[in-house]
Coordinates of C-alpha atoms in Angstrom, one line a residue:
M1 CA 0.0 0.0 0.0
T2 CA 1.5 3.4 -1.0
E3 CA 1.1 6.4 1.2
P4 CA -2.1 5.9 3.2
T5 CA -3.9 9.2 3.7
V6 CA -4.6 10.7 7.1
L7 CA -7.0 13.6 7.8
I8 CA -5.8 15.4 10.9
V9 CA -8.5 17.3 12.8
D10 CA -7.5 19.6 15.6
D11 CA -8.5 23.2 16.5
E12 CA -4.9 24.1 17.5
E13 CA -2.7 25.1 14.6
M14 CA 0.5 24.2 16.3
I15 CA -0.6 20.6 17.0
R16 CA -1.9 20.3 13.4
T17 CA 1.4 21.4 12.0
A18 CA 3.5 19.1 14.3
L19 CA 1.3 16.1 13.5
E20 CA 1.4 16.8 9.8
Q21 CA 5.2 17.1 9.7
W22 CA 5.7 13.9 11.8
L23 CA 3.2 11.8 9.8
R24 CA 4.7 12.9 6.5
L25 CA 8.1 11.9 7.7
S26 CA 6.6 8.5 8.7
G27 CA 5.3 7.8 5.2
F28 CA 1.7 9.1 5.3
A29 CA -0.1 11.6 2.9
T30 CA -1.7 14.2 5.1
H31 CA -4.6 16.7 5.0
V32 CA -5.7 18.9 7.9
A33 CA -8.9 20.5 9.2
D34 CA -9.4 22.9 12.0
S35 CA -12.8 21.6 13.1
A36 CA -15.0 18.5 12.8
T37 CA -17.3 20.5 10.4
A38 CA -14.4 21.4 8.1
A39 CA -13.3 17.7 8.2
L40 CA -16.8 16.5 7.1
E41 CA -16.7 18.9 4.2
K42 CA -13.3 17.4 3.0
L43 CA -14.2 13.7 3.4
D44 CA -15.4 13.1 -0.2
A45 CA -12.5 15.0 -1.8
V46 CA -9.8 13.6 0.5
A47 CA -11.1 10.0 0.9
P48 CA -8.8 9.4 3.9
H49 CA -7.8 6.0 5.2
V50 CA -7.7 7.3 8.7
I51 CA -9.2 10.3 10.5
L52 CA -7.0 11.4 13.4
S53 CA -9.1 13.7 15.6
D54 CA -8.9 15.5 18.9
V55 CA -12.0 14.9 21.0
R56 CA -12.6 18.3 22.7
M57 CA -13.0 21.0 20.0
P58 CA -15.4 24.0 19.7
G59 CA -18.7 23.0 17.9
L60 CA -18.7 19.3 17.0
S61 CA -16.5 17.1 19.2
G62 CA -14.4 14.2 18.0
L63 CA -17.1 11.8 19.2
D64 CA -19.7 13.7 17.1
L65 CA -17.4 13.4 14.1
L66 CA -17.0 9.7 14.7
R67 CA -20.8 9.3 14.8
K68 CA -21.3 11.2 11.5
V69 CA -18.5 9.3 9.8
R70 CA -20.3 6.0 10.8
E71 CA -23.7 7.4 9.7
R72 CA -22.2 8.0 6.2
M73 CA -21.0 4.4 6.0
L74 CA -17.5 5.6 5.1
S75 CA -14.7 3.0 5.0
A76 CA -12.3 5.3 6.9
E77 CA -11.2 4.4 10.4
V78 CA -11.2 7.0 13.2
I79 CA -8.6 7.4 15.9
L80 CA -9.4 9.8 18.7
I81 CA -6.9 11.7 20.9
T82 CA -7.7 13.6 24.0
G83 CA -5.9 15.2 26.9
H84 CA -9.0 14.7 29.1
G85 CA -9.5 11.0 28.5
D86 CA -11.2 8.8 30.9
V87 CA -12.4 5.2 30.9
P88 CA -16.1 5.9 30.1
M89 CA -15.2 8.1 27.2
A90 CA -12.8 5.5 25.8
V91 CA -15.5 2.8 26.2
E92 CA -18.1 5.0 24.4
A93 CA -15.6 5.8 21.6
M94 CA -14.8 2.1 21.0
R95 CA -18.5 1.2 21.2
Q96 CA -19.3 3.7 18.5
G97 CA -16.6 2.2 16.2
A98 CA -13.4 4.1 16.9
F99 CA -10.4 2.1 15.8
D100 CA -8.2 3.4 18.7
F101 CA -8.3 5.9 21.5
L102 CA -5.0 7.6 22.6
Q103 CA -4.5 9.9 25.6
K104 CA -2.0 12.8 25.6
P105 CA 0.9 12.6 26.0
Y106 CA 1.1 9.7 23.6
V107 CA 4.2 8.0 22.3
P108 CA 4.7 9.0 18.7
D109 CA 5.8 5.5 17.6
E110 CA 2.6 4.1 19.1
L111 CA 0.5 6.6 17.2
V112 CA 2.2 5.7 13.9
A113 CA 1.8 2.0 14.6
S114 CA -1.9 2.5 15.3
L115 CA -2.3 4.6 12.1
R116 CA -0.5 1.9 10.0
R117 CA -2.8 -0.8 11.4
A118 CA -5.9 1.2 10.7
S119 CA -4.8 2.2 7.2
E120 CA -4.0 -1.4 6.3
Q121 CA -7.4 -2.5 7.5
V122 CA -9.1 0.3 5.4
A123 CA -7.1 -0.7 2.3
L124 CA -8.2 -4.3 2.8
K125 CA -11.9 -3.2 3.2
R126 CA -11.6 -1.2 0.0
E127 CA -10.1 -4.2 -1.8
I128 CA -13.0 -6.4 -0.5
A129 CA -15.6 -3.8 -1.7
D130 CA -14.0 -3.7 -5.1
L131 CA -14.0 -7.5 -5.2
R132 CA -17.7 -7.5 -4.3
R133 CA -18.4 -5.0 -7.0
R134 CA -16.7 -7.2 -9.5
L135 CA -18.5 -10.3 -8.3
D136 CA -21.9 -8.6 -8.4
G137 CA -21.2 -6.9 -11.7
G138 CA -19.7 -10.0 -13.3
E139 CA -16.7 -8.0 -14.5
T140 CA -14.7 -11.2 -14.7
E141 CA -16.3 -14.6 -13.9
L142 CA -13.0 -16.3 -13.4
A143 CA -12.0 -13.8 -10.7
A144 CA -15.4 -14.4 -9.1
R145 CA -14.7 -18.2 -8.9
L146 CA -11.0 -18.1 -8.1
V147 CA -11.0 -15.4 -5.5
G148 CA -7.8 -13.9 -4.2
N149 CA -5.2 -11.2 -4.9
S150 CA -2.1 -13.1 -4.0
S151 CA 0.6 -13.9 -6.7
A152 CA -0.3 -17.6 -6.4
M153 CA -3.9 -16.9 -7.3
E154 CA -2.9 -14.6 -10.2
R155 CA -0.7 -17.4 -11.5
L156 CA -3.5 -19.9 -11.1
R157 CA -6.0 -17.7 -13.0
N158 CA -3.5 -17.2 -15.8
A159 CA -2.8 -21.0 -16.0
V160 CA -6.6 -21.7 -16.1
R161 CA -7.1 -19.2 -18.9
E162 CA -4.4 -20.7 -21.0
L163 CA -5.0 -24.4 -20.4
A164 CA -8.8 -24.0 -20.9
Q165 CA -8.1 -23.3 -24.5
I166 CA -5.7 -26.2 -25.0
P167 CA -7.3 -29.7 -25.5
T168 CA -4.9 -31.6 -23.2
D169 CA -5.3 -33.7 -20.1
V170 CA -4.3 -32.0 -16.8
I171 CA -3.2 -33.0 -13.4
I172 CA -4.3 -30.8 -10.5
L173 CA -2.3 -31.2 -7.2
G174 CA -3.2 -29.6 -3.9
E175 CA -3.9 -30.3 -0.3
T176 CA -7.3 -31.3 0.9
G177 CA -9.7 -28.3 0.7
T178 CA -7.6 -26.2 -1.7
G179 CA -10.3 -26.2 -4.4
K180 CA -9.2 -28.8 -6.9
E181 CA -12.7 -29.5 -8.2
V182 CA -13.4 -25.7 -8.5
V183 CA -10.3 -25.3 -10.7
A184 CA -11.3 -28.4 -12.8
R185 CA -14.8 -26.9 -13.3
C186 CA -13.2 -23.6 -14.4
L187 CA -11.0 -25.5 -16.9
H188 CA -14.2 -27.0 -18.3
D189 CA -16.5 -24.0 -18.2
F190 CA -14.0 -21.7 -19.9
S191 CA -13.2 -24.2 -22.7
S192 CA -15.0 -25.0 -25.9
R193 CA -16.5 -28.0 -24.1
A194 CA -18.5 -25.8 -21.7
K195 CA -21.9 -26.9 -23.1
A196 CA -21.0 -30.6 -22.8
P197 CA -21.1 -32.6 -19.5
F198 CA -18.7 -32.1 -16.6
V199 CA -18.5 -35.3 -14.7
A200 CA -16.7 -35.6 -11.3
V201 CA -15.8 -39.0 -9.9
N202 CA -14.3 -39.4 -6.4
C203 CA -12.2 -42.5 -6.9
A204 CA -11.7 -42.9 -3.1
A205 CA -15.5 -43.3 -2.6
I206 CA -16.0 -46.2 -5.0
P207 CA -15.5 -49.8 -3.8
S208 CA -12.8 -51.5 -5.7
E209 CA -15.2 -54.2 -6.9
L210 CA -17.5 -51.6 -8.5
I211 CA -15.0 -49.2 -10.0
E212 CA -14.9 -50.7 -13.5
S213 CA -18.7 -50.6 -13.7
E214 CA -18.8 -47.0 -12.5
L215 CA -16.1 -45.8 -14.9
F216 CA -16.8 -48.0 -18.0
G217 CA -20.5 -49.0 -17.5
H218 CA -21.9 -52.5 -18.0
E219 CA -24.4 -54.5 -20.0
A220 CA -27.4 -56.2 -18.5
G221 CA -26.4 -59.5 -17.0
A222 CA -22.7 -58.7 -17.1
F223 CA -22.5 -59.8 -13.5
T224 CA -24.7 -60.7 -10.6
G225 CA -27.0 -57.8 -9.8
A226 CA -26.5 -56.1 -13.2
G227 CA -30.2 -56.2 -14.2
T228 CA -30.1 -53.3 -16.7
Q229 CA -27.5 -51.6 -18.9
R230 CA -25.5 -48.9 -17.3
V231 CA -23.6 -46.0 -19.0
G232 CA -20.2 -45.4 -17.3
K233 CA -18.7 -42.1 -16.3
F234 CA -16.3 -42.0 -19.3
E235 CA -19.2 -42.5 -21.7
Y236 CA -21.5 -40.1 -19.9
A237 CA -18.8 -37.4 -20.1
N238 CA -18.3 -37.9 -23.8
G239 CA -17.8 -34.5 -25.5
G240 CA -17.0 -32.9 -22.2
T241 CA -14.7 -33.3 -19.2
L242 CA -14.1 -36.1 -16.7
L243 CA -12.6 -35.3 -13.3
L244 CA -10.9 -38.3 -11.6
D245 CA -10.6 -36.9 -8.1
E246 CA -8.3 -38.6 -5.6
I247 CA -7.0 -40.7 -8.4
E248 CA -4.2 -41.9 -6.2
S249 CA -6.8 -44.1 -4.4
M250 CA -7.7 -46.0 -7.6
P251 CA -6.6 -49.7 -7.5
L252 CA -3.6 -50.6 -9.7
L253 CA -5.6 -53.0 -11.8
A254 CA -8.2 -50.3 -12.5
Q255 CA -5.4 -47.9 -13.3
A256 CA -4.2 -50.2 -16.1
K257 CA -7.6 -50.3 -17.7
V258 CA -8.0 -46.5 -17.3
L259 CA -4.7 -46.1 -19.0
R260 CA -5.9 -48.0 -22.0
V261 CA -9.1 -46.0 -22.3
I262 CA -7.1 -42.7 -22.1
Q263 CA -4.6 -43.9 -24.7
E264 CA -7.1 -45.4 -27.2
R265 CA -9.9 -42.9 -26.5
V266 CA -12.4 -45.8 -26.6
V267 CA -14.3 -47.6 -23.9
E268 CA -15.9 -51.0 -23.6
R269 CA -18.7 -51.6 -21.1
V270 CA -18.2 -54.6 -18.8
G271 CA -19.8 -57.6 -20.5
S272 CA -19.5 -56.1 -24.0
N273 CA -17.0 -56.3 -26.9
K274 CA -18.3 -53.1 -28.6
Q275 CA -15.8 -50.2 -28.5
I276 CA -17.4 -46.8 -28.0
P277 CA -15.3 -43.8 -29.3
L278 CA -14.6 -41.1 -26.8
D279 CA -13.9 -37.4 -27.1
V280 CA -13.3 -36.5 -23.5
R281 CA -10.9 -34.4 -21.6
I282 CA -9.4 -36.1 -18.5
I283 CA -8.5 -34.1 -15.4
A284 CA -6.8 -36.0 -12.6
A285 CA -6.8 -34.5 -9.1
S286 CA -4.7 -35.6 -6.2
K287 CA -3.6 -34.5 -2.8
V288 CA -0.3 -36.3 -3.1
D289 CA 2.6 -36.0 -5.5
L290 CA 1.8 -38.6 -8.2
G291 CA 5.4 -38.6 -9.4
A292 CA 6.6 -39.6 -6.0
E293 CA 3.8 -42.2 -5.7
S294 CA 4.8 -43.7 -9.0
N295 CA 8.5 -43.9 -7.9
E296 CA 7.3 -45.8 -4.8
G297 CA 5.2 -48.2 -6.9
R298 CA 1.9 -47.0 -5.4
F299 CA 0.8 -45.4 -8.7
R300 CA 1.4 -46.7 -12.2
A301 CA 4.2 -44.8 -13.8
D302 CA 2.8 -45.2 -17.3
L303 CA -0.5 -43.7 -16.3
Y304 CA 1.3 -40.8 -14.6
Y305 CA 3.4 -40.1 -17.7
R306 CA 0.3 -40.2 -19.9
L307 CA -1.7 -37.8 -17.7
N308 CA 1.2 -35.5 -16.9
L309 CA 0.9 -33.3 -20.0
A310 CA 0.1 -30.2 -17.9
T311 CA 0.1 -29.8 -14.1
I312 CA -1.5 -27.2 -11.9
T313 CA -0.3 -27.0 -8.3
L314 CA -2.6 -25.2 -5.9
A315 CA -1.0 -23.2 -3.0
P316 CA -2.4 -24.0 0.5
L317 CA -4.3 -21.2 2.1
R318 CA -1.6 -20.5 4.7
E319 CA 0.7 -19.5 1.9
R320 CA -1.7 -17.1 0.2
G321 CA -1.3 -14.1 2.7
E322 CA -4.4 -12.0 3.1
D323 CA -6.4 -14.0 0.6
C324 CA -8.0 -15.7 3.6
I325 CA -9.6 -12.3 4.6
L326 CA -11.0 -11.7 1.0
L327 CA -12.3 -15.3 0.9
F328 CA -13.8 -15.1 4.3
H329 CA -15.7 -12.0 3.4
H330 CA -16.8 -13.6 0.2
F331 CA -18.1 -16.7 2.0
L332 CA -19.5 -14.7 4.8
G333 CA -21.7 -12.7 2.3
E334 CA -22.9 -16.0 0.7
A335 CA -23.7 -17.5 4.1
A336 CA -25.6 -14.3 5.3
R337 CA -27.7 -14.5 2.1
R338 CA -28.3 -18.2 2.5
F339 CA -29.3 -18.0 6.1
G340 CA -31.3 -14.8 5.7
R341 CA -29.2 -12.9 8.3
P342 CA -27.2 -9.7 8.2
A343 CA -23.5 -10.2 7.6
P344 CA -21.7 -9.4 10.9
Q345 CA -18.7 -7.0 10.9
L346 CA -15.2 -8.3 11.6
H347 CA -13.2 -6.7 14.4
P348 CA -9.4 -6.3 14.2
A349 CA -9.0 -9.3 16.5
D350 CA -11.0 -11.4 14.1
T351 CA -8.9 -10.3 11.2
Q352 CA -5.7 -11.2 13.1
A353 CA -7.3 -14.6 13.9
L354 CA -7.8 -15.2 10.2
V355 CA -4.3 -14.2 9.2
H356 CA -2.5 -16.2 11.9
H357 CA -4.6 -19.4 11.7
H358 CA -2.7 -22.3 10.0
W359 CA -5.8 -23.5 8.0
P360 CA -5.1 -27.3 7.9
G361 CA -8.4 -27.7 6.1
N362 CA -7.7 -24.8 3.7
V363 CA -10.6 -23.1 1.9
R364 CA -13.1 -25.8 3.0
E365 CA -12.3 -25.1 6.6
L366 CA -12.5 -21.3 6.0
K367 CA -15.9 -21.6 4.4
A368 CA -17.2 -23.6 7.4
A369 CA -15.8 -20.9 9.7
A370 CA -17.6 -18.2 7.7
D371 CA -20.9 -20.2 8.0
R372 CA -20.5 -20.5 11.8
F373 CA -19.6 -16.8 12.1
A374 CA -22.6 -15.8 10.1
I375 CA -25.0 -17.9 12.2
G376 CA -23.3 -16.6 15.4
L377 CA -24.6 -19.3 17.7
D378 CA -21.4 -19.7 19.8
A379 CA -22.1 -19.2 23.5
T380 CA -19.2 -16.7 23.6
G381 CA -20.6 -14.6 20.8
R382 CA -19.2 -14.1 17.4
S383 CA -15.5 -14.5 17.9
L384 CA -13.3 -16.0 15.2
G385 CA -10.6 -16.8 17.7
V386 CA -13.1 -19.0 19.5
I387 CA -14.5 -20.5 16.3
L388 CA -11.0 -21.3 15.0
G389 CA -9.8 -22.5 18.4
S390 CA -7.1 -19.9 18.5
A391 CA -8.5 -17.5 21.1
A392 CA -6.1 -16.3 23.7
P393 CA -6.3 -18.4 26.9
D394 CA -8.3 -16.9 29.8
I395 CA -6.3 -14.7 32.0
P396 CA -7.3 -14.2 35.7
M397 CA -8.4 -10.5 36.0
S398 CA -10.7 -10.6 38.9
E399 CA -8.4 -8.4 41.1
G400 CA -7.1 -4.9 40.7
G401 CA -8.3 -1.9 38.8
L402 CA -8.4 -1.2 35.0
N403 CA -4.7 -0.4 34.8
E404 CA -3.6 -3.5 36.6
R405 CA -5.8 -5.7 34.4
V406 CA -4.6 -4.1 31.2
A407 CA -1.0 -4.5 32.3
A408 CA -1.6 -8.2 33.1
F409 CA -3.2 -8.8 29.7
E410 CA -0.4 -6.9 27.9
R411 CA 2.2 -8.9 29.9
H412 CA 0.6 -12.2 28.9
L413 CA 0.4 -11.2 25.2
I414 CA 4.1 -10.1 25.1
E415 CA 5.3 -13.3 26.9
D416 CA 3.2 -15.4 24.5
A417 CA 4.6 -13.6 21.4
L418 CA 8.2 -14.1 22.7
T419 CA 7.6 -17.8 23.4
R420 CA 6.1 -18.3 19.9
N421 CA 9.0 -16.5 18.3
N422 CA 11.9 -18.1 20.2
D423 CA 12.6 -15.0 22.3
S424 CA 13.2 -12.8 19.3
I425 CA 12.1 -9.3 20.1
A426 CA 12.1 -8.3 16.4
A427 CA 9.9 -11.2 15.5
A428 CA 7.6 -10.7 18.5
A429 CA 7.3 -7.0 17.6
E430 CA 6.3 -7.9 14.1
A431 CA 3.7 -10.4 15.4
L432 CA 2.2 -7.9 17.8
Q433 CA 2.4 -5.1 15.1
V434 CA 4.2 -2.6 17.3
P435 CA 7.6 -1.0 16.7
R436 CA 10.5 -2.8 18.3
R437 CA 11.4 0.2 20.5
T438 CA 7.8 0.3 21.8
L439 CA 7.9 -3.4 22.6
S440 CA 11.2 -3.0 24.5
E441 CA 9.8 -0.1 26.5
K442 CA 6.7 -2.2 27.4
M443 CA 8.8 -5.1 28.4
S444 CA 10.9 -2.9 30.7
R445 CA 7.8 -1.3 32.2
L446 CA 6.0 -4.6 32.7
G447 CA 9.0 -6.6 33.9
V448 CA 8.9 -9.0 31.0
R449 CA 12.2 -10.8 30.4
R450 CA 13.2 -13.2 27.6

């Protein structure tokens, strides 16, 4: 993100000038307003990522400005600063949707860190809004199906566009839940075969004694229980595309017969000598490396070589950066429409939970989490940390005042970040999204040691 924009609102010229100079040196584009009313008049023209406002000003206060920004449904975040702060005011500001609330005198590095977090969140919101516009407007159907802005997804979309137009068999590799069938469907729908059948077969779900009948079909009386003629999946997909999902689960004997069908492009039903010509594209999907499997003798090497004309490898969700947030919003909107409920808003803690979760189930797991979040039936309320099982452990806070409780919570978070990052202050500071100097100061103040 280049030069996030901050609108500084303060009735004191000296403070406006100092903040403007400091933030420009820190990499922000800045605009200033001497009152909340003047700020409201500038919002459309400036389109700031963050509004940094004093609370107590003549006329409209910073809290009034916050309310009006929220009423106008703007994507900008609001950070409030006051020299007269108290707990009720901070609680009210956060309840009304303030991103942060800082009390003078504040540490400049902490202000910059808060502005960066807020501007990053706004940039992401705007990306999501743009994505939704493209999805709703059908600007690009492929982007609507293969959602994501990461380099891995851009490479994937380019590969699908190219391979869809080439009449060749394809192998799709990827962990469970990465969307192999979605990609296979895209290869079919964006090809010249789009109006012909797309047939998906889960090889792992077919008993070994029935796989030939399922794939090749059978004639009436071909075996006990075959009362009528049956068209197999290869024949049913004629003219279109056949997806052999989890092909690594196919018995070796069946693999040999599939190899012959693919090489000859003809199929014989079980119990028949008649050869039926095939015009079908084969897509094989696997969660394991078929080359390695063939080297170990668990998959026929000749079938692997015959299928391996083109390979698409899908990146796991944990390697796709902030795509998980885009996808979560996409699935959350779908779930809200499906369940007839308003889509709940994500808080910064929810966004952090999405980014830091390992996603062993990949996109399938994320979609399930979005459904649960949309329903909101957890006893603890809508918390992605709870849904994903990554919420911070409970910390005893029954004693002491607000300052003591906040200090205890901060101490726990810092100790946890240090433990997770092998006592590296730099890595812990990055994980907590605070400057290293700020983290060191907090460790000294709270008595945290590595």
